[in-house]
Every structure is written in C-alpha cells, then in structure tokens.
Amino acid sequence: MKVDLFSIGPFTVHGYGLMIGIGVLCCVFMAMKRAKKYGLIEDAIVDIAIWGLIGGFLGAKLLFLIVEWKQFLKNPLALLGSEGFVVYGGIIAGVVAAILYCKKKKLIFLDYFDLAAPSIAMAQGFGRIGCFLAGCCYGRETDLPIGVIFPEGALAPAGIRLLPTQLISSAGNFLIMAILLATYPRRKRKGDTGFLYMLLYGVGRFLIEFLRNDERGAVGGLSTSQFISLFIVVAGILLMCNKRRALVEAAGQTGADGKTDTE
C-alpha cells in the first residue's frame, strides 16, 4: 500500500502504474511464448495486444465516466486523468478491438481468445496488486486479522482496518490463470478456454463485489460490475453450450452420412 514507490528527479514511479506495466508485459510475453508452442502467429499477439490496450483503455475510462456521470458533469477535467477506470469496460472494449483486428487479418478470433485468456487473467492479477498499492477498490471495514490499514495519501480511507479485497481479487485472478493453463491443452472446441474465463471471472467478480466498499455505481440492488457480471456469466454459459450443441449436431450429421456411428 504505497502510492509512490520512488522518484528520480521529477519522474515518480507510481505503484499502480508499475504493476499495470508489469502485468501487460508479462501478459504479452506469455502469450507470445505459448503462440509459438501452439502454432499461432507471434506477431499477431503483439498487434492484438496493442489494439486491445488502446480499446481497453478507452473502454475502461468510458464506462467509468458513465458510472460517475454526475461527478463528470460537475468537474470533467478531474475525471479525465490517469485515475478512474472500470475493468469491465476495458475487457469488453479490448475484446471488441481484438475481434475487429482478427476479422481484418482473416484470423480465427477464438484461437487467439483461448490462447490469451490465461494471460489476461494474469495481467488482471498484477493490476489488482496495483490497486492495493494505490488503495483503490478497497473493502469493507473489518475486525478480522486479515484487515489492512491504509496510510494517509492512499485512495482508501486512512486509519481504518479494511478487507484487502484487492489482494483477494489478485489471488482469484492468478487462480483463474492456473485453471485456464491447465485446461487449455485438453480443450475440445475453439472458444472453450475463453468462455471458461468469462464464466470464472464473472462469478469471481460478482462475489468479490459484496466485500467492496468503494463508490462504483449501482444498478438496482447490484453494483455496476455485479450487473455486468450476470451478463458475462450467462454469455459464457450460453456460448459453451452452443459450441457443444454445434458439435453434437455435426457428429449426428456425420453419422447420418454413414461416416461414423453416433449410437
């Protein structure tokens, strides 16, 4: 929980920005290494990362402005800086940018989505460590031993023992990464790993929101992220079921042609 790590002259290294940078670099490096191993185009990984980062940055900022619309109207310049993002906006916009790139280059998006999903989860894990250093995305007040007290200058309330929801989220993201890496070689259909990421992340994000206590907008009785999580989880389940149905139908059609026995 240290907002500014160190300074060199007028240049200050912020904990949040450093962890985001480490996450992005590790994400791209892992994806490139695995692309080479599984026969995908390494250069495409870099291009997708660039487009995804641009789209992700704009999407995360745009959704933040939508969530904080009233504050934005009061003081637009205060919310247009380097702070203030909503992760889901970044994920959705980043994926859209990647889809458009793959369509332009005539690449199969699901191949690269599957490959990149573990790397995305890892980057998010590092990003949440950055949140902890900055004090954003903080949890509810607690008397539990795991509670942490943030110092003055952090985005979290100072002097109050809070649940370290940032570190819990980080651990969850690294766990998702491990699960996706373990299941990727055994996937049977294109999209299985990517859709599993959507399901696991959506469920995890929905649950962790109950422990958070920062201002992040609401839709009815749910936080904005919980509301979006419902759609992400449902979409992941439907896409996985749709792929299975397509596989069964294809197998049945093959059997009808006499090429295989489906009974």
mmCIF file of C-alpha atoms in Angstrom:
data_model
loop_
_atom_site.group_PDB
_atom_site.id
_atom_site.type_symbol
_atom_site.label_atom_id
_atom_site.label_comp_id
_atom_site.label_asym_id
_atom_site.label_seq_id
_atom_site.Cartn_x
_atom_site.Cartn_y
_atom_site.Cartn_z
ATOM 1 C CA MET A 1 0.000 0.000 0.000
ATOM 2 C CA LYS A 2 2.366 2.628 -1.301
ATOM 3 C CA VAL A 3 1.071 5.090 -3.868
ATOM 4 C CA ASP A 4 4.501 6.447 -4.918
ATOM 5 C CA LEU A 5 7.314 3.900 -4.932
ATOM 6 C CA PHE A 6 10.266 6.164 -5.663
ATOM 7 C CA SER A 7 11.297 9.266 -7.577
ATOM 8 C CA ILE A 8 14.177 10.037 -9.915
ATOM 9 C CA GLY A 9 14.340 13.797 -10.278
ATOM 10 C CA PRO A 10 10.922 14.997 -11.478
ATOM 11 C CA PHE A 11 9.950 11.464 -12.512
ATOM 12 C CA THR A 12 7.874 9.496 -9.962
ATOM 13 C CA VAL A 13 7.136 5.777 -10.250
ATOM 14 C CA HIS A 14 3.621 5.052 -9.013
ATOM 15 C CA GLY A 15 2.817 1.609 -7.628
ATOM 16 C CA TYR A 16 -0.408 1.290 -9.604
ATOM 17 C CA GLY A 17 1.154 2.199 -12.939
ATOM 18 C CA LEU A 18 4.188 -0.029 -12.350
ATOM 19 C CA MET A 19 2.045 -3.095 -11.628
ATOM 20 C CA ILE A 20 -0.140 -2.414 -14.660
ATOM 21 C CA GLY A 21 3.019 -2.200 -16.796
ATOM 22 C CA ILE A 22 4.413 -5.434 -15.357
ATOM 23 C CA GLY A 23 1.081 -7.151 -15.947
ATOM 24 C CA VAL A 24 0.900 -6.057 -19.577
ATOM 25 C CA LEU A 25 4.486 -7.091 -20.337
ATOM 26 C CA CYS A 26 4.057 -10.494 -18.671
ATOM 27 C CA CYS A 27 0.744 -10.954 -20.473
ATOM 28 C CA VAL A 28 2.249 -10.325 -23.918
ATOM 29 C CA PHE A 29 5.395 -12.353 -23.205
ATOM 30 C CA MET A 30 3.431 -15.378 -22.003
ATOM 31 C CA ALA A 31 1.017 -15.216 -24.937
ATOM 32 C CA MET A 32 3.866 -14.962 -27.455
ATOM 33 C CA LYS A 33 5.704 -17.936 -25.945
ATOM 34 C CA ARG A 34 2.549 -20.023 -25.986
ATOM 35 C CA ALA A 35 1.642 -18.865 -29.515
ATOM 36 C CA LYS A 36 4.938 -20.275 -30.762
ATOM 37 C CA LYS A 37 4.303 -23.533 -28.898
ATOM 38 C CA TYR A 38 0.778 -23.993 -30.259
ATOM 39 C CA GLY A 39 1.389 -22.852 -33.833
ATOM 40 C CA LEU A 40 -0.215 -19.404 -33.785
ATOM 41 C CA ILE A 41 1.284 -16.181 -35.155
ATOM 42 C CA GLU A 42 3.526 -14.455 -32.595
ATOM 43 C CA ASP A 43 3.416 -11.062 -34.335
ATOM 44 C CA ALA A 44 -0.376 -11.165 -34.238
ATOM 45 C CA ILE A 45 -0.189 -11.395 -30.438
ATOM 46 C CA VAL A 46 1.694 -8.080 -30.288
ATOM 47 C CA ASP A 47 -0.756 -6.406 -32.669
ATOM 48 C CA ILE A 48 -3.759 -7.728 -30.760
ATOM 49 C CA ALA A 49 -2.177 -6.545 -27.503
ATOM 50 C CA ILE A 50 -1.686 -3.038 -28.883
ATOM 51 C CA TRP A 51 -5.221 -2.770 -30.219
ATOM 52 C CA GLY A 52 -6.587 -4.390 -27.082
ATOM 53 C CA LEU A 53 -4.729 -1.933 -24.849
ATOM 54 C CA ILE A 54 -5.969 1.070 -26.807
ATOM 55 C CA GLY A 55 -9.533 -0.209 -26.871
ATOM 56 C CA GLY A 56 -9.297 -1.361 -23.260
ATOM 57 C CA PHE A 57 -8.048 1.999 -22.010
ATOM 58 C CA LEU A 58 -10.777 3.899 -23.812
ATOM 59 C CA GLY A 59 -13.469 1.416 -22.784
ATOM 60 C CA ALA A 60 -12.441 1.372 -19.129
ATOM 61 C CA LYS A 61 -12.391 5.168 -18.992
ATOM 62 C CA LEU A 62 -15.693 5.498 -20.865
ATOM 63 C CA LEU A 63 -17.529 3.125 -18.527
ATOM 64 C CA PHE A 64 -16.020 4.955 -15.534
ATOM 65 C CA LEU A 65 -17.373 8.255 -16.878
ATOM 66 C CA ILE A 66 -20.787 6.661 -17.394
ATOM 67 C CA VAL A 67 -20.811 5.289 -13.845
ATOM 68 C CA GLU A 68 -19.602 8.612 -12.430
ATOM 69 C CA TRP A 69 -21.640 10.744 -14.833
ATOM 70 C CA LYS A 70 -22.892 13.202 -12.231
ATOM 71 C CA GLN A 71 -19.379 13.828 -10.941
ATOM 72 C CA PHE A 72 -18.132 14.151 -14.521
ATOM 73 C CA LEU A 73 -20.663 16.884 -15.244
ATOM 74 C CA LYS A 74 -19.522 18.779 -12.145
ATOM 75 C CA ASN A 75 -15.798 18.559 -12.884
ATOM 76 C CA PRO A 76 -14.976 16.938 -16.266
ATOM 77 C CA LEU A 77 -11.212 17.510 -16.143
ATOM 78 C CA ALA A 78 -10.882 15.822 -12.752
ATOM 79 C CA LEU A 79 -12.150 12.507 -14.162
ATOM 80 C CA LEU A 80 -10.248 12.570 -17.444
ATOM 81 C CA GLY A 81 -6.820 11.959 -15.904
ATOM 82 C CA SER A 82 -4.875 8.744 -15.417
ATOM 83 C CA GLU A 83 -7.017 7.614 -12.478
ATOM 84 C CA GLY A 84 -10.526 6.217 -12.625
ATOM 85 C CA PHE A 85 -11.269 3.107 -14.706
ATOM 86 C CA VAL A 86 -13.828 0.308 -14.705
ATOM 87 C CA VAL A 87 -12.233 -3.045 -15.544
ATOM 88 C CA TYR A 88 -15.270 -4.448 -17.328
ATOM 89 C CA GLY A 89 -15.295 -1.541 -19.768
ATOM 90 C CA GLY A 90 -11.679 -2.325 -20.605
ATOM 91 C CA ILE A 91 -12.327 -6.049 -21.055
ATOM 92 C CA ILE A 92 -15.344 -5.564 -23.315
ATOM 93 C CA ALA A 93 -13.755 -2.852 -25.467
ATOM 94 C CA GLY A 94 -10.451 -4.751 -25.625
ATOM 95 C CA VAL A 95 -12.221 -7.881 -26.860
ATOM 96 C CA VAL A 96 -14.134 -5.896 -29.480
ATOM 97 C CA ALA A 97 -10.850 -4.375 -30.705
ATOM 98 C CA ALA A 98 -9.290 -7.842 -30.907
ATOM 99 C CA ILE A 99 -12.281 -9.194 -32.855
ATOM 100 C CA LEU A 100 -12.037 -6.360 -35.375
ATOM 101 C CA TYR A 101 -8.294 -6.933 -35.788
ATOM 102 C CA CYS A 102 -8.744 -10.676 -36.350
ATOM 103 C CA LYS A 103 -11.527 -10.025 -38.834
ATOM 104 C CA LYS A 104 -9.334 -7.600 -40.772
ATOM 105 C CA LYS A 105 -6.373 -10.010 -40.811
ATOM 106 C CA LYS A 106 -8.620 -13.032 -41.519
ATOM 107 C CA LEU A 107 -7.571 -14.772 -38.315
ATOM 108 C CA ILE A 108 -9.803 -17.009 -36.198
ATOM 109 C CA PHE A 109 -10.559 -14.891 -33.145
ATOM 110 C CA LEU A 110 -11.421 -17.832 -30.881
ATOM 111 C CA ASP A 111 -7.945 -19.322 -31.407
ATOM 112 C CA TYR A 112 -6.348 -16.173 -30.031
ATOM 113 C CA PHE A 113 -9.007 -15.623 -27.371
ATOM 114 C CA ASP A 114 -8.317 -19.104 -25.995
ATOM 115 C CA LEU A 115 -4.580 -18.508 -26.066
ATOM 116 C CA ALA A 116 -4.756 -15.053 -24.473
ATOM 117 C CA ALA A 117 -7.314 -15.812 -21.747
ATOM 118 C CA PRO A 118 -4.765 -17.098 -19.166
ATOM 119 C CA SER A 119 -2.516 -14.122 -19.911
ATOM 120 C CA ILE A 120 -5.400 -11.687 -19.444
ATOM 121 C CA ALA A 121 -6.183 -13.228 -16.055
ATOM 122 C CA MET A 122 -2.525 -12.907 -15.065
ATOM 123 C CA ALA A 123 -2.421 -9.240 -16.100
ATOM 124 C CA GLN A 124 -5.514 -8.610 -14.012
ATOM 125 C CA GLY A 125 -3.812 -10.272 -11.062
ATOM 126 C CA PHE A 126 -0.910 -7.832 -11.286
ATOM 127 C CA GLY A 127 -3.336 -4.969 -11.823
ATOM 128 C CA ARG A 128 -5.145 -5.720 -8.569
ATOM 129 C CA ILE A 129 -1.823 -5.611 -6.721
ATOM 130 C CA GLY A 130 -1.506 -2.127 -8.198
ATOM 131 C CA CYS A 131 -4.959 -1.325 -6.793
ATOM 132 C CA PHE A 132 -3.736 -2.424 -3.367
ATOM 133 C CA LEU A 133 -0.699 -0.152 -3.584
ATOM 134 C CA ALA A 134 -2.880 2.789 -4.590
ATOM 135 C CA GLY A 135 -5.650 1.989 -2.116
ATOM 136 C CA CYS A 136 -8.463 1.930 -4.675
ATOM 137 C CA CYS A 137 -11.107 -0.824 -4.912
ATOM 138 C CA TYR A 138 -10.918 -1.203 -1.126
ATOM 139 C CA GLY A 139 -13.060 -3.461 1.027
ATOM 140 C CA ARG A 140 -15.460 -3.107 3.913
ATOM 141 C CA GLU A 141 -14.392 -2.308 7.450
ATOM 142 C CA THR A 142 -13.441 -5.438 9.402
ATOM 143 C CA ASP A 143 -12.040 -6.693 12.702
ATOM 144 C CA LEU A 144 -10.545 -9.792 11.092
ATOM 145 C CA PRO A 145 -6.773 -10.336 11.298
ATOM 146 C CA ILE A 146 -6.507 -10.121 7.501
ATOM 147 C CA GLY A 147 -7.672 -6.496 7.606
ATOM 148 C CA VAL A 148 -5.250 -3.797 6.476
ATOM 149 C CA ILE A 149 -4.917 -0.135 7.437
ATOM 150 C CA PHE A 150 -4.088 2.270 4.625
ATOM 151 C CA PRO A 151 -1.918 5.332 5.275
ATOM 152 C CA GLU A 152 -2.749 8.936 4.541
ATOM 153 C CA GLY A 153 -2.491 9.708 0.841
ATOM 154 C CA ALA A 154 -3.999 6.418 -0.337
ATOM 155 C CA LEU A 155 -7.362 6.351 -2.087
ATOM 156 C CA ALA A 156 -8.792 4.177 0.689
ATOM 157 C CA PRO A 157 -9.944 5.711 3.990
ATOM 158 C CA ALA A 158 -6.892 6.043 6.250
ATOM 159 C CA GLY A 159 -6.645 4.639 9.768
ATOM 160 C CA ILE A 160 -9.479 2.107 9.342
ATOM 161 C CA ARG A 161 -8.978 -1.677 9.161
ATOM 162 C CA LEU A 162 -10.392 -2.806 5.804
ATOM 163 C CA LEU A 163 -10.744 -6.096 3.979
ATOM 164 C CA PRO A 164 -7.930 -6.421 1.381
ATOM 165 C CA THR A 165 -10.339 -7.057 -1.486
ATOM 166 C CA GLN A 166 -7.618 -6.070 -3.962
ATOM 167 C CA LEU A 167 -5.364 -8.936 -2.858
ATOM 168 C CA ILE A 168 -8.282 -11.368 -2.729
ATOM 169 C CA SER A 169 -9.140 -10.383 -6.303
ATOM 170 C CA SER A 170 -5.500 -10.736 -7.319
ATOM 171 C CA ALA A 171 -5.280 -14.243 -5.854
ATOM 172 C CA GLY A 172 -8.518 -15.152 -7.631
ATOM 173 C CA ASN A 173 -7.184 -13.936 -10.970
ATOM 174 C CA PHE A 174 -3.963 -15.909 -10.592
ATOM 175 C CA LEU A 175 -6.042 -18.984 -9.707
ATOM 176 C CA ILE A 176 -8.132 -18.483 -12.854
ATOM 177 C CA MET A 177 -4.886 -18.223 -14.851
ATOM 178 C CA ALA A 178 -3.688 -21.554 -13.420
ATOM 179 C CA ILE A 179 -7.005 -23.263 -14.211
ATOM 180 C CA LEU A 180 -7.026 -21.963 -17.789
ATOM 181 C CA LEU A 181 -3.413 -23.004 -18.383
ATOM 182 C CA ALA A 182 -4.159 -26.485 -17.057
ATOM 183 C CA THR A 183 -7.297 -26.976 -19.160
ATOM 184 C CA TYR A 184 -6.130 -25.335 -22.398
ATOM 185 C CA PRO A 185 -4.255 -28.367 -23.827
ATOM 186 C CA ARG A 186 -7.337 -30.547 -23.258
ATOM 187 C CA ARG A 187 -9.942 -28.238 -24.780
ATOM 188 C CA LYS A 188 -12.111 -29.917 -27.408
ATOM 189 C CA ARG A 189 -13.547 -26.896 -29.175
ATOM 190 C CA LYS A 190 -12.418 -23.430 -30.183
ATOM 191 C CA GLY A 191 -13.547 -20.950 -27.564
ATOM 192 C CA ASP A 192 -13.635 -23.361 -24.618
ATOM 193 C CA THR A 193 -10.825 -21.616 -22.725
ATOM 194 C CA GLY A 194 -12.057 -18.107 -23.483
ATOM 195 C CA PHE A 195 -15.624 -18.911 -22.493
ATOM 196 C CA LEU A 196 -14.405 -20.601 -19.300
ATOM 197 C CA TYR A 197 -12.508 -17.409 -18.482
ATOM 198 C CA MET A 198 -15.717 -15.407 -18.901
ATOM 199 C CA LEU A 199 -17.564 -17.772 -16.573
ATOM 200 C CA LEU A 200 -14.887 -17.923 -13.855
ATOM 201 C CA TYR A 201 -14.082 -14.218 -13.884
ATOM 202 C CA GLY A 202 -17.743 -13.235 -13.938
ATOM 203 C CA VAL A 203 -18.573 -15.410 -10.921
ATOM 204 C CA GLY A 204 -15.481 -14.245 -9.016
ATOM 205 C CA ARG A 205 -16.167 -10.585 -9.728
ATOM 206 C CA PHE A 206 -19.813 -10.911 -8.715
ATOM 207 C CA LEU A 207 -18.833 -12.420 -5.346
ATOM 208 C CA ILE A 208 -15.956 -10.052 -4.502
ATOM 209 C CA GLU A 209 -18.247 -7.065 -5.030
ATOM 210 C CA PHE A 210 -20.112 -7.993 -1.833
ATOM 211 C CA LEU A 211 -16.896 -7.306 0.103
ATOM 212 C CA ARG A 212 -16.025 -3.977 -1.510
ATOM 213 C CA ASN A 213 -16.957 -0.610 -0.044
ATOM 214 C CA ASP A 214 -15.713 1.947 -2.577
ATOM 215 C CA GLU A 215 -18.030 4.048 -4.703
ATOM 216 C CA ARG A 216 -18.538 2.289 -8.059
ATOM 217 C CA GLY A 217 -22.109 2.905 -9.171
ATOM 218 C CA ALA A 218 -25.194 0.726 -8.849
ATOM 219 C CA VAL A 219 -27.975 -0.798 -10.912
ATOM 220 C CA GLY A 220 -30.873 -1.552 -8.632
ATOM 221 C CA GLY A 221 -29.546 -3.537 -5.686
ATOM 222 C CA LEU A 222 -26.383 -4.585 -7.520
ATOM 223 C CA SER A 223 -23.146 -2.747 -8.184
ATOM 224 C CA THR A 224 -22.458 -1.884 -11.811
ATOM 225 C CA SER A 225 -19.849 -4.642 -12.015
ATOM 226 C CA GLN A 226 -22.226 -7.220 -10.500
ATOM 227 C CA PHE A 227 -24.867 -6.254 -13.038
ATOM 228 C CA ILE A 228 -22.403 -6.701 -15.904
ATOM 229 C CA SER A 229 -21.110 -9.938 -14.346
ATOM 230 C CA LEU A 230 -24.542 -11.510 -14.698
ATOM 231 C CA PHE A 231 -24.445 -10.959 -18.453
ATOM 232 C CA ILE A 232 -20.834 -12.157 -18.708
ATOM 233 C CA VAL A 233 -21.609 -15.387 -16.830
ATOM 234 C CA VAL A 234 -24.780 -16.077 -18.811
ATOM 235 C CA ALA A 235 -22.959 -15.323 -22.078
ATOM 236 C CA GLY A 236 -20.120 -17.681 -21.111
ATOM 237 C CA ILE A 237 -22.545 -20.499 -20.295
ATOM 238 C CA LEU A 238 -24.615 -19.993 -23.442
ATOM 239 C CA LEU A 239 -21.547 -19.853 -25.672
ATOM 240 C CA MET A 240 -20.136 -23.027 -24.145
ATOM 241 C CA CYS A 241 -23.484 -24.816 -24.544
ATOM 242 C CA ASN A 242 -23.865 -23.528 -28.098
ATOM 243 C CA LYS A 243 -20.434 -24.912 -29.037
ATOM 244 C CA ARG A 244 -21.377 -28.288 -27.561
ATOM 245 C CA ARG A 245 -24.700 -28.296 -29.428
ATOM 246 C CA ALA A 246 -22.954 -27.485 -32.688
ATOM 247 C CA LEU A 247 -20.508 -30.340 -32.091
ATOM 248 C CA VAL A 248 -23.331 -32.819 -31.362
ATOM 249 C CA GLU A 249 -25.259 -31.719 -34.444
ATOM 250 C CA ALA A 250 -22.149 -32.056 -36.603
ATOM 251 C CA ALA A 251 -21.461 -35.527 -35.205
ATOM 252 C CA GLY A 252 -25.064 -36.552 -35.806
ATOM 253 C CA GLN A 253 -24.926 -35.285 -39.376
ATOM 254 C CA THR A 254 -21.723 -37.244 -39.982
ATOM 255 C CA GLY A 255 -23.369 -40.373 -38.602
ATOM 256 C CA ALA A 256 -26.362 -39.875 -40.902
ATOM 257 C CA ASP A 257 -23.983 -39.786 -43.841
ATOM 258 C CA GLY A 258 -22.675 -43.172 -42.824
ATOM 259 C CA LYS A 259 -19.155 -41.970 -41.995
ATOM 260 C CA THR A 260 -19.360 -42.620 -38.275
ATOM 261 C CA ASP A 261 -21.568 -44.331 -35.752
ATOM 262 C CA THR A 262 -23.177 -41.968 -33.261
ATOM 263 C CA GLU A 263 -25.337 -44.544 -31.452
#
